[in-house]
Amino acid sequence: MSKKPNVLFIGIDSLLRKHMSCYGYDRLTTPHMDKFAEGGVLFENCFSPSVPTTPGYSSMMSGRDCFGTNVVALRHVGDLAEDIKTLPEILRENGYNTTCIGFPGNVGSRGFDTYLNYDGWGAGNDGRAHKAEGLNEVCLPELERLAKADKPFLLFLRHMDPHSPYLPPAQFERMFYTGNECDPENDSLQKVYDFKPFCDYFREWFPAGCTDKDYIIAQYDGGVAYMDSCIQVIFDKLASLGIEEETIVVITSDHGETLYDHDCYFDHHGTYDNTLCVPLIFRWKGNIEGGKRFAEYVQLKDILPTLLSIMGIDSGLEFDGRDLTQLIKTGTIEEEPEFYITEATWMRKDGWRTPEWKLIRALEPDFHYKPEIELYNLIKDPEENHNVAEEEPEVVKFLMDRMLAHIAKREKETGRTNPMYTNLQWHGCGDEPFKSSDEAYNTLHIGDPEAARKLQGK
């Protein structure tokens, strides 16, 4: 190989790991990524411990945790912490062309030479979303341009298909659903419609009269399958350009998704594992031995140091994340099983996760009226449905002490206060914490009531 390896970095927004067939889902949602992963390295337990999008991408692009990035909120105000270099900034210093598609203006994507966008959000004239096709229309010519250059490249793609609204093209709408989504005997969506902060948003894109939650879940799965088919087009392009063996491909996500769990309907808030768990796949044809799966706990902060190590680039920087190449090569690595978790999207919470326990602490009242402290036994209750905080006060104290000690340690190491304590503009509704769940419930809102009324009135 005459030059350093290229990097194709695929960041898939809101991809629920357990709804990918290569991670054991019983629906064949990702056949192309499944086959791709067979030639690469798949991590079965990768976590995005600070959700949602902005802190997730900030961590994967910097190799730092939330204390290192100083980013915890979706609506982050300001830049990354002053001592950080991002992946594109590091690679630019090493002679790379860098392009970002679909993620301009976010602090987590700082440092690219070129920013391109695509129509990646709403529905087209047919009422269905064609996000991945829109991305490919921009990506494929840019990939050709980068491949022809003398320099190696970093091409970052932000796929949006799993993100709501779930409106896959028509041929994917009923791929995983054969029922009657408007069955009057089915009331599974009623509590979703009754949730005031989100109900208008849902009515903007749910079919009029829809009553069945399983139809909405099938739309999510259809969107994943549609995106998977479009990603294969990109893989085919790499092959046709003759650069497969010159290109490292990374597939991951900023966070997972909540479909019908924990009252966090069809969104990605809450520090439950369906939001924290993300896919992670590395592949470099002919250079990384494929067919490997690892069950060890890894995090988004590990991606950058691992990638630089694979590329043979010494940045001279220190990272909070670990270099996973030892694990890839030998199958062993020192475990990092317990870690700090945060969210600042529609709720402000933090917590501590171990292989057995999940502690969640509300830093202010939330709009779901959940208790201040939640504790789940992940071995007995992996779906996190039974809060045992009152039954296990000693465990709560033990985990709380470990979490507070970790916070104090990281604050001392970074010289900054925990951003979960200082970013009080996290919800975009001023800089005062909510004083009650009623206040949060009546303040936070997405969607257009008038648009929803007109759509549902058709």
Short mmCIF file of C-alpha atoms in Angstrom, two decimals:
data_model
loop_
_atom_site.label_atom_id
_atom_site.label_comp_id
_atom_site.label_asym_id
_atom_site.label_seq_id
_atom_site.Cartn_x
_atom_site.Cartn_y
_atom_site.Cartn_z
CA MET A 1 0.00 0.00 0.00
CA SER A 2 1.55 3.26 -1.17
CA LYS A 3 -0.18 5.55 1.32
CA LYS A 4 -1.77 5.45 4.74
CA PRO A 5 -5.14 3.66 4.91
CA ASN A 6 -8.35 5.51 4.19
CA VAL A 7 -11.09 5.55 6.80
CA LEU A 8 -14.80 5.18 6.04
CA PHE A 9 -16.55 5.95 9.31
CA ILE A 10 -20.27 5.13 9.36
CA GLY A 11 -22.11 6.69 12.28
CA ILE A 12 -25.73 5.52 12.39
CA ASP A 13 -27.98 7.72 14.49
CA SER A 14 -30.36 5.96 16.91
CA LEU A 15 -29.46 2.39 15.92
CA LEU A 16 -30.81 -0.08 18.48
CA ARG A 17 -28.17 -2.80 18.64
CA LYS A 18 -30.51 -5.60 19.62
CA HIS A 19 -32.60 -4.91 16.50
CA MET A 20 -29.69 -5.86 14.23
CA SER A 21 -29.67 -9.45 13.01
CA CYS A 22 -25.89 -9.69 13.44
CA TYR A 23 -26.52 -9.03 17.14
CA GLY A 24 -29.11 -11.79 17.41
CA TYR A 25 -32.38 -10.12 16.41
CA ASP A 26 -34.90 -12.61 15.05
CA ARG A 27 -35.85 -10.32 12.15
CA LEU A 28 -33.39 -10.15 9.25
CA THR A 29 -32.92 -6.39 9.41
CA THR A 30 -29.22 -6.10 8.51
CA PRO A 31 -28.24 -8.89 6.09
CA HIS A 32 -25.60 -6.77 4.36
CA MET A 33 -23.99 -5.53 7.54
CA ASP A 34 -24.19 -9.10 8.88
CA LYS A 35 -22.13 -10.36 5.95
CA PHE A 36 -19.79 -7.39 6.24
CA ALA A 37 -19.24 -8.11 9.95
CA GLU A 38 -18.30 -11.71 9.16
CA GLY A 39 -15.17 -10.33 7.50
CA GLY A 40 -14.44 -7.96 10.35
CA VAL A 41 -14.37 -7.63 14.12
CA LEU A 42 -17.65 -7.21 16.02
CA PHE A 43 -17.92 -6.01 19.61
CA GLU A 44 -20.97 -7.46 21.32
CA ASN A 45 -21.03 -5.08 24.29
CA CYS A 46 -20.18 -1.55 23.20
CA PHE A 47 -21.69 1.29 25.21
CA SER A 48 -22.36 4.95 24.58
CA PRO A 49 -22.39 5.94 28.27
CA SER A 50 -23.29 9.60 27.70
CA VAL A 51 -26.38 10.04 25.56
CA PRO A 52 -27.64 11.40 23.22
CA THR A 53 -26.13 12.61 19.92
CA THR A 54 -23.79 15.46 20.83
CA PRO A 55 -21.96 13.78 23.72
CA GLY A 56 -21.98 10.45 21.88
CA TYR A 57 -20.25 11.77 18.76
CA SER A 58 -17.99 14.03 20.83
CA SER A 59 -16.69 10.97 22.65
CA MET A 60 -16.16 8.80 19.58
CA MET A 61 -14.41 11.61 17.70
CA SER A 62 -12.12 12.58 20.59
CA GLY A 63 -11.38 9.41 22.55
CA ARG A 64 -12.53 11.17 25.72
CA ASP A 65 -15.26 10.57 28.26
CA CYS A 66 -17.81 13.25 29.15
CA PHE A 67 -15.45 14.82 31.69
CA GLY A 68 -12.77 14.99 29.02
CA THR A 69 -15.03 16.51 26.35
CA ASN A 70 -17.02 18.66 28.82
CA VAL A 71 -20.07 17.70 26.73
CA VAL A 72 -23.16 15.98 28.14
CA ALA A 73 -26.16 17.71 26.57
CA LEU A 74 -27.86 17.38 23.20
CA ARG A 75 -28.13 21.17 23.10
CA HIS A 76 -24.53 21.74 24.19
CA VAL A 77 -23.48 25.38 24.43
CA GLY A 78 -19.91 26.19 23.37
CA ASP A 79 -17.01 24.17 22.01
CA LEU A 80 -15.35 20.98 23.14
CA ALA A 81 -12.92 21.21 26.04
CA GLU A 82 -9.90 23.32 25.10
CA ASP A 83 -7.29 20.52 25.16
CA ILE A 84 -9.01 18.24 22.66
CA LYS A 85 -8.12 17.30 19.11
CA THR A 86 -10.71 15.43 17.10
CA LEU A 87 -10.18 12.55 14.67
CA PRO A 88 -10.37 14.77 11.55
CA GLU A 89 -7.98 17.29 13.11
CA ILE A 90 -5.48 14.54 13.94
CA LEU A 91 -5.73 13.00 10.49
CA ARG A 92 -5.39 16.38 8.76
CA GLU A 93 -2.07 16.79 10.54
CA ASN A 94 -1.11 13.41 9.08
CA GLY A 95 -1.86 14.38 5.48
CA TYR A 96 -5.50 13.33 5.13
CA ASN A 97 -8.40 14.83 3.24
CA THR A 98 -11.44 14.82 5.53
CA THR A 99 -15.13 15.02 4.64
CA CYS A 100 -18.23 14.88 6.84
CA ILE A 101 -21.64 14.15 5.31
CA GLY A 102 -24.83 14.89 7.21
CA PHE A 103 -23.51 16.42 10.41
CA PRO A 104 -22.57 20.09 9.90
CA GLY A 105 -22.55 22.56 12.74
CA ASN A 106 -22.47 20.13 15.66
CA VAL A 107 -19.59 20.42 18.11
CA GLY A 108 -19.13 16.65 17.90
CA SER A 109 -18.14 16.93 14.22
CA ARG A 110 -15.54 19.67 14.61
CA GLY A 111 -12.50 19.77 12.36
CA PHE A 112 -13.42 18.40 8.92
CA ASP A 113 -12.12 20.08 5.77
CA THR A 114 -15.38 19.60 3.90
CA TYR A 115 -18.98 19.46 5.16
CA LEU A 116 -21.73 18.19 2.87
CA ASN A 117 -25.38 17.74 3.73
CA TYR A 118 -28.28 15.72 2.38
CA ASP A 119 -32.04 15.58 2.81
CA GLY A 120 -31.98 13.32 5.81
CA TRP A 121 -35.00 14.06 7.91
CA GLY A 122 -38.57 14.32 6.63
CA ALA A 123 -40.75 12.53 4.13
CA GLY A 124 -40.79 13.01 0.37
CA ASN A 125 -43.74 13.52 -1.94
CA ASP A 126 -44.76 9.89 -1.45
CA GLY A 127 -45.05 10.36 2.31
CA ARG A 128 -42.07 8.11 2.93
CA ALA A 129 -38.49 9.03 3.89
CA HIS A 130 -35.61 8.22 1.55
CA LYS A 131 -32.80 9.29 3.85
CA ALA A 132 -30.17 6.70 2.93
CA GLU A 133 -30.70 7.23 -0.80
CA GLY A 134 -30.25 10.96 -0.21
CA LEU A 135 -27.02 10.26 1.62
CA ASN A 136 -25.78 7.99 -1.18
CA GLU A 137 -26.46 10.67 -3.78
CA VAL A 138 -23.97 12.88 -1.95
CA CYS A 139 -21.62 10.16 -0.71
CA LEU A 140 -20.85 8.23 -3.90
CA PRO A 141 -19.45 11.14 -5.97
CA GLU A 142 -17.54 12.40 -2.94
CA LEU A 143 -16.09 8.93 -2.43
CA GLU A 144 -14.95 8.95 -6.07
CA ARG A 145 -13.37 12.37 -5.62
CA LEU A 146 -11.52 11.37 -2.47
CA ALA A 147 -10.33 8.07 -3.98
CA LYS A 148 -8.74 9.89 -6.93
CA ALA A 149 -6.73 12.26 -4.73
CA ASP A 150 -3.10 11.72 -3.83
CA LYS A 151 -3.89 11.93 -0.14
CA PRO A 152 -5.62 9.27 1.98
CA PHE A 153 -9.06 10.24 3.24
CA LEU A 154 -11.44 10.18 6.17
CA LEU A 155 -15.07 10.07 5.06
CA PHE A 156 -17.61 10.29 7.89
CA LEU A 157 -21.26 9.46 7.16
CA ARG A 158 -24.12 10.20 9.51
CA HIS A 159 -26.99 7.88 8.62
CA MET A 160 -30.39 9.01 9.91
CA ASP A 161 -32.81 6.24 8.92
CA PRO A 162 -33.31 4.66 12.35
CA HIS A 163 -34.06 8.10 13.83
CA SER A 164 -37.73 9.05 14.07
CA PRO A 165 -39.89 9.68 12.17
CA TYR A 166 -39.88 6.02 11.12
CA LEU A 167 -41.05 6.31 7.51
CA PRO A 168 -39.15 3.77 5.38
CA PRO A 169 -39.88 3.60 1.64
CA ALA A 170 -43.04 1.73 0.66
CA GLN A 171 -41.36 -1.58 -0.14
CA PHE A 172 -40.07 -1.74 3.46
CA GLU A 173 -43.25 -0.57 5.19
CA ARG A 174 -44.75 -4.04 5.57
CA MET A 175 -41.60 -6.09 5.48
CA PHE A 176 -42.07 -6.96 9.14
CA TYR A 177 -45.80 -6.34 9.64
CA THR A 178 -48.88 -8.18 8.36
CA GLY A 179 -51.55 -6.99 10.79
CA ASN A 180 -54.11 -4.19 10.88
CA GLU A 181 -52.42 -1.12 12.30
CA CYS A 182 -55.82 0.53 12.81
CA ASP A 183 -57.46 -2.34 14.69
CA PRO A 184 -60.02 -0.70 16.99
CA GLU A 185 -59.57 -3.50 19.52
CA ASN A 186 -55.88 -2.67 19.92
CA ASP A 187 -55.16 0.16 22.35
CA SER A 188 -51.39 -0.29 22.72
CA LEU A 189 -50.68 3.21 21.40
CA GLN A 190 -53.15 4.98 23.66
CA LYS A 191 -50.62 5.73 26.39
CA VAL A 192 -48.30 7.08 23.70
CA TYR A 193 -50.99 9.47 22.47
CA ASP A 194 -51.69 10.44 26.08
CA PHE A 195 -48.10 11.60 26.65
CA LYS A 196 -48.52 15.35 26.22
CA PRO A 197 -44.87 16.36 25.56
CA PHE A 198 -44.55 14.11 22.48
CA CYS A 199 -48.11 13.36 21.32
CA ASP A 200 -48.25 16.09 18.66
CA TYR A 201 -44.95 14.94 17.18
CA PHE A 202 -46.16 11.35 16.98
CA ARG A 203 -49.44 12.38 15.35
CA GLU A 204 -47.44 14.25 12.71
CA TRP A 205 -46.07 10.98 11.32
CA PHE A 206 -48.10 8.07 12.72
CA PRO A 207 -50.74 6.95 10.19
CA ALA A 208 -54.15 8.44 10.97
CA GLY A 209 -56.06 6.06 13.21
CA CYS A 210 -53.03 3.89 14.01
CA THR A 211 -53.58 1.91 17.22
CA ASP A 212 -50.90 -0.80 17.15
CA LYS A 213 -47.46 -0.21 18.66
CA ASP A 214 -46.11 -3.20 16.73
CA TYR A 215 -46.74 -1.39 13.44
CA ILE A 216 -44.56 1.52 14.61
CA ILE A 217 -41.82 -0.88 15.75
CA ALA A 218 -42.01 -2.60 12.35
CA GLN A 219 -41.46 0.79 10.71
CA TYR A 220 -38.29 1.22 12.74
CA ASP A 221 -37.10 -2.22 11.65
CA GLY A 222 -38.05 -1.48 8.05
CA GLY A 223 -35.99 1.71 8.18
CA VAL A 224 -32.99 -0.24 9.43
CA ALA A 225 -33.38 -2.81 6.62
CA TYR A 226 -33.74 -0.05 4.02
CA MET A 227 -30.62 1.70 5.30
CA ASP A 228 -28.73 -1.62 5.33
CA SER A 229 -29.50 -2.10 1.63
CA CYS A 230 -28.23 1.40 0.86
CA ILE A 231 -25.06 0.87 2.88
CA GLN A 232 -24.32 -2.14 0.69
CA VAL A 233 -24.24 0.24 -2.28
CA ILE A 234 -21.39 2.06 -0.54
CA PHE A 235 -19.56 -1.21 0.12
CA ASP A 236 -19.96 -2.10 -3.57
CA LYS A 237 -18.55 1.30 -4.51
CA LEU A 238 -15.46 0.68 -2.39
CA ALA A 239 -14.94 -2.58 -4.26
CA SER A 240 -15.50 -1.06 -7.71
CA LEU A 241 -12.99 1.69 -6.93
CA GLY A 242 -10.47 -0.98 -5.97
CA ILE A 243 -9.84 0.50 -2.52
CA GLU A 244 -11.33 -2.12 -0.17
CA GLU A 245 -7.91 -3.23 1.03
CA GLU A 246 -6.83 0.40 1.43
CA THR A 247 -9.83 1.41 3.55
CA ILE A 248 -10.65 0.78 7.20
CA VAL A 249 -14.41 0.77 7.76
CA VAL A 250 -15.96 1.52 11.15
CA ILE A 251 -19.67 1.06 11.88
CA THR A 252 -21.17 2.36 15.12
CA SER A 253 -23.92 4.56 16.56
CA ASP A 254 -24.15 7.56 18.85
CA HIS A 255 -26.82 5.86 20.98
CA GLY A 256 -29.56 3.28 20.81
CA GLU A 257 -33.31 3.78 20.75
CA THR A 258 -36.31 3.27 23.00
CA LEU A 259 -39.28 1.83 21.15
CA TYR A 260 -41.93 0.95 23.71
CA ASP A 261 -39.91 0.68 26.90
CA HIS A 262 -39.72 2.60 30.16
CA ASP A 263 -42.34 5.16 28.96
CA CYS A 264 -39.65 6.74 26.75
CA TYR A 265 -41.59 6.05 23.58
CA PHE A 266 -39.87 6.00 20.17
CA ASP A 267 -36.99 8.19 21.28
CA HIS A 268 -33.56 7.91 22.87
CA HIS A 269 -33.68 9.36 26.33
CA GLY A 270 -33.26 7.40 29.53
CA THR A 271 -30.07 5.66 30.67
CA TYR A 272 -31.53 2.20 30.17
CA ASP A 273 -29.45 -0.26 28.21
CA ASN A 274 -31.53 -0.02 25.04
CA THR A 275 -30.25 3.56 24.78
CA LEU A 276 -26.70 2.96 26.03
CA CYS A 277 -25.93 -0.13 23.93
CA VAL A 278 -24.58 0.47 20.42
CA PRO A 279 -23.02 -1.64 17.66
CA LEU A 280 -19.31 -1.49 16.90
CA ILE A 281 -17.70 -3.19 13.91
CA PHE A 282 -14.20 -2.72 12.47
CA ARG A 283 -13.17 -4.13 9.12
CA TRP A 284 -10.01 -3.75 7.07
CA LYS A 285 -10.02 -6.36 4.34
CA GLY A 286 -6.74 -8.22 4.11
CA ASN A 287 -5.27 -6.45 7.14
CA ILE A 288 -7.47 -7.25 10.15
CA GLU A 289 -8.33 -10.90 10.68
CA GLY A 290 -12.08 -11.23 10.30
CA GLY A 291 -14.70 -13.43 11.86
CA LYS A 292 -14.03 -12.33 15.43
CA ARG A 293 -16.60 -11.38 18.06
CA PHE A 294 -15.71 -10.03 21.50
CA ALA A 295 -17.98 -9.94 24.54
CA GLU A 296 -15.75 -7.62 26.60
CA TYR A 297 -17.22 -4.25 27.58
CA VAL A 298 -15.99 -1.42 25.34
CA GLN A 299 -17.11 2.18 24.86
CA LEU A 300 -17.26 4.85 22.18
CA LYS A 301 -14.23 6.56 23.72
CA ASP A 302 -12.18 3.47 22.70
CA ILE A 303 -12.75 3.96 18.97
CA LEU A 304 -10.28 6.78 18.31
CA PRO A 305 -7.24 5.33 20.11
CA THR A 306 -7.96 1.94 18.54
CA LEU A 307 -8.30 3.39 15.07
CA LEU A 308 -5.08 5.40 15.34
CA SER A 309 -3.24 2.30 16.57
CA ILE A 310 -4.51 0.23 13.63
CA MET A 311 -3.41 3.02 11.28
CA GLY A 312 0.03 3.26 12.86
CA ILE A 313 -0.41 6.93 13.79
CA ASP A 314 1.11 8.24 17.02
CA SER A 315 -0.75 11.44 17.84
CA GLY A 316 1.21 12.13 21.01
CA LEU A 317 -2.13 12.67 22.78
CA GLU A 318 -3.55 11.03 25.87
CA PHE A 319 -7.01 9.52 25.65
CA ASP A 320 -9.58 8.39 28.18
CA GLY A 321 -10.42 5.49 25.89
CA ARG A 322 -8.40 2.31 25.48
CA ASP A 323 -6.56 0.88 22.49
CA LEU A 324 -8.45 -2.31 21.68
CA THR A 325 -5.90 -3.69 19.23
CA GLN A 326 -4.51 -6.01 21.92
CA LEU A 327 -7.99 -7.47 22.31
CA ILE A 328 -8.35 -7.81 18.55
CA LYS A 329 -4.98 -9.52 18.19
CA THR A 330 -4.81 -11.69 21.32
CA GLY A 331 -8.38 -11.92 22.61
CA THR A 332 -7.46 -10.47 26.00
CA ILE A 333 -7.54 -7.01 27.56
CA GLU A 334 -7.90 -5.56 31.03
CA GLU A 335 -11.60 -5.18 31.66
CA GLU A 336 -13.33 -1.86 32.38
CA PRO A 337 -16.71 -3.20 33.48
CA GLU A 338 -18.10 -0.38 35.64
CA PHE A 339 -18.62 3.13 34.32
CA TYR A 340 -20.39 6.45 34.71
CA ILE A 341 -23.54 7.06 32.64
CA THR A 342 -25.32 10.34 31.81
CA GLU A 343 -28.21 11.78 29.86
CA ALA A 344 -29.24 15.35 29.19
CA THR A 345 -31.87 15.30 26.44
CA TRP A 346 -35.35 15.40 27.92
CA MET A 347 -34.21 14.42 31.41
CA ARG A 348 -31.05 15.23 33.42
CA LYS A 349 -29.78 12.08 35.07
CA ASP A 350 -26.58 10.25 35.78
CA GLY A 351 -25.71 6.87 37.19
CA TRP A 352 -23.33 3.97 37.57
CA ARG A 353 -23.38 0.68 35.67
CA THR A 354 -21.68 -2.59 36.58
CA PRO A 355 -22.22 -6.06 35.06
CA GLU A 356 -24.76 -6.75 37.81
CA TRP A 357 -26.24 -3.38 38.78
CA LYS A 358 -27.56 -0.18 37.21
CA LEU A 359 -27.97 2.87 39.46
CA ILE A 360 -29.82 5.91 38.04
CA ARG A 361 -29.99 9.26 39.86
CA ALA A 362 -32.28 12.11 38.81
CA LEU A 363 -30.52 15.47 39.11
CA GLU A 364 -33.88 17.21 38.79
CA PRO A 365 -37.50 16.04 38.49
CA ASP A 366 -38.31 14.43 35.13
CA PHE A 367 -41.39 14.54 32.93
CA HIS A 368 -42.07 10.81 33.36
CA TYR A 369 -42.58 11.20 37.11
CA LYS A 370 -39.97 8.56 37.83
CA PRO A 371 -38.42 8.21 41.30
CA GLU A 372 -35.25 10.10 42.15
CA ILE A 373 -33.28 6.86 42.53
CA GLU A 374 -33.64 3.76 40.37
CA LEU A 375 -31.73 0.51 40.85
CA TYR A 376 -31.88 -2.54 38.59
CA ASN A 377 -30.32 -5.97 38.93
CA LEU A 378 -29.15 -6.55 35.35
CA ILE A 379 -28.65 -10.27 35.88
CA LYS A 380 -32.12 -10.99 37.28
CA ASP A 381 -33.85 -8.17 35.39
CA PRO A 382 -31.96 -7.42 32.14
CA GLU A 383 -34.88 -5.42 30.74
CA GLU A 384 -34.71 -3.06 33.75
CA ASN A 385 -38.38 -3.27 34.65
CA HIS A 386 -38.21 -3.79 38.43
CA ASN A 387 -36.77 -0.90 40.44
CA VAL A 388 -35.26 -2.42 43.60
CA ALA A 389 -33.82 0.78 45.11
CA GLU A 390 -36.02 0.57 48.21
CA GLU A 391 -35.33 -3.15 48.59
CA GLU A 392 -31.54 -2.78 48.30
CA PRO A 393 -30.47 0.40 50.16
CA GLU A 394 -26.99 -0.99 50.85
CA VAL A 395 -26.42 -1.55 47.13
CA VAL A 396 -27.65 1.97 46.37
CA LYS A 397 -25.19 3.41 48.88
CA PHE A 398 -22.31 1.28 47.60
CA LEU A 399 -22.87 2.28 43.97
CA MET A 400 -23.53 5.91 44.84
CA ASP A 401 -20.26 6.07 46.76
CA ARG A 402 -18.35 4.58 43.83
CA MET A 403 -20.01 6.98 41.40
CA LEU A 404 -19.29 10.05 43.54
CA ALA A 405 -15.68 8.94 44.02
CA HIS A 406 -15.30 8.58 40.26
CA ILE A 407 -16.81 12.04 39.68
CA ALA A 408 -14.42 13.59 42.21
CA LYS A 409 -11.46 11.79 40.64
CA ARG A 410 -12.32 12.94 37.10
CA GLU A 411 -13.02 16.50 38.25
CA LYS A 412 -9.56 16.61 39.84
CA GLU A 413 -7.90 15.13 36.74
CA THR A 414 -9.57 17.54 34.31
CA GLY A 415 -9.66 20.60 36.55
CA ARG A 416 -13.35 21.07 35.70
CA THR A 417 -16.62 20.52 37.52
CA ASN A 418 -18.70 17.63 36.25
CA PRO A 419 -20.59 19.07 33.25
CA MET A 420 -23.74 17.34 34.48
CA TYR A 421 -23.69 19.85 37.34
CA THR A 422 -22.90 22.94 35.27
CA ASN A 423 -24.82 22.56 32.00
CA LEU A 424 -28.16 23.84 33.22
CA GLN A 425 -29.30 24.89 29.73
CA TRP A 426 -29.54 21.21 28.73
CA HIS A 427 -33.28 21.34 27.90
CA GLY A 428 -33.21 24.62 25.95
CA CYS A 429 -35.81 26.20 28.26
CA GLY A 430 -33.63 28.49 30.35
CA ASP A 431 -30.90 27.86 32.90
CA GLU A 432 -33.00 26.91 35.92
CA PRO A 433 -33.54 23.25 36.90
CA PHE A 434 -37.10 22.00 36.89
CA LYS A 435 -38.60 22.16 40.37
CA SER A 436 -41.24 19.47 39.79
CA SER A 437 -42.24 16.78 37.33
CA ASP A 438 -45.37 18.79 36.59
CA GLU A 439 -43.19 21.71 35.48
CA ALA A 440 -41.07 19.45 33.28
CA TYR A 441 -44.15 17.75 31.80
CA ASN A 442 -45.85 21.02 30.94
CA THR A 443 -42.70 22.74 29.63
CA LEU A 444 -41.07 20.17 27.36
CA HIS A 445 -42.79 19.66 24.02
CA ILE A 446 -41.99 18.67 20.45
CA GLY A 447 -44.27 18.66 17.44
CA ASP A 448 -46.69 20.98 15.75
CA PRO A 449 -50.23 20.63 17.17
CA GLU A 450 -51.86 22.20 14.11
CA ALA A 451 -49.93 20.01 11.66
CA ALA A 452 -50.78 16.97 13.74
CA ARG A 453 -54.48 17.93 13.80
CA LYS A 454 -54.62 18.34 10.02
CA LEU A 455 -52.78 15.08 9.36
CA GLN A 456 -54.94 13.06 11.71
CA GLY A 457 -58.07 14.71 10.35
CA LYS A 458 -57.47 13.40 6.81
#
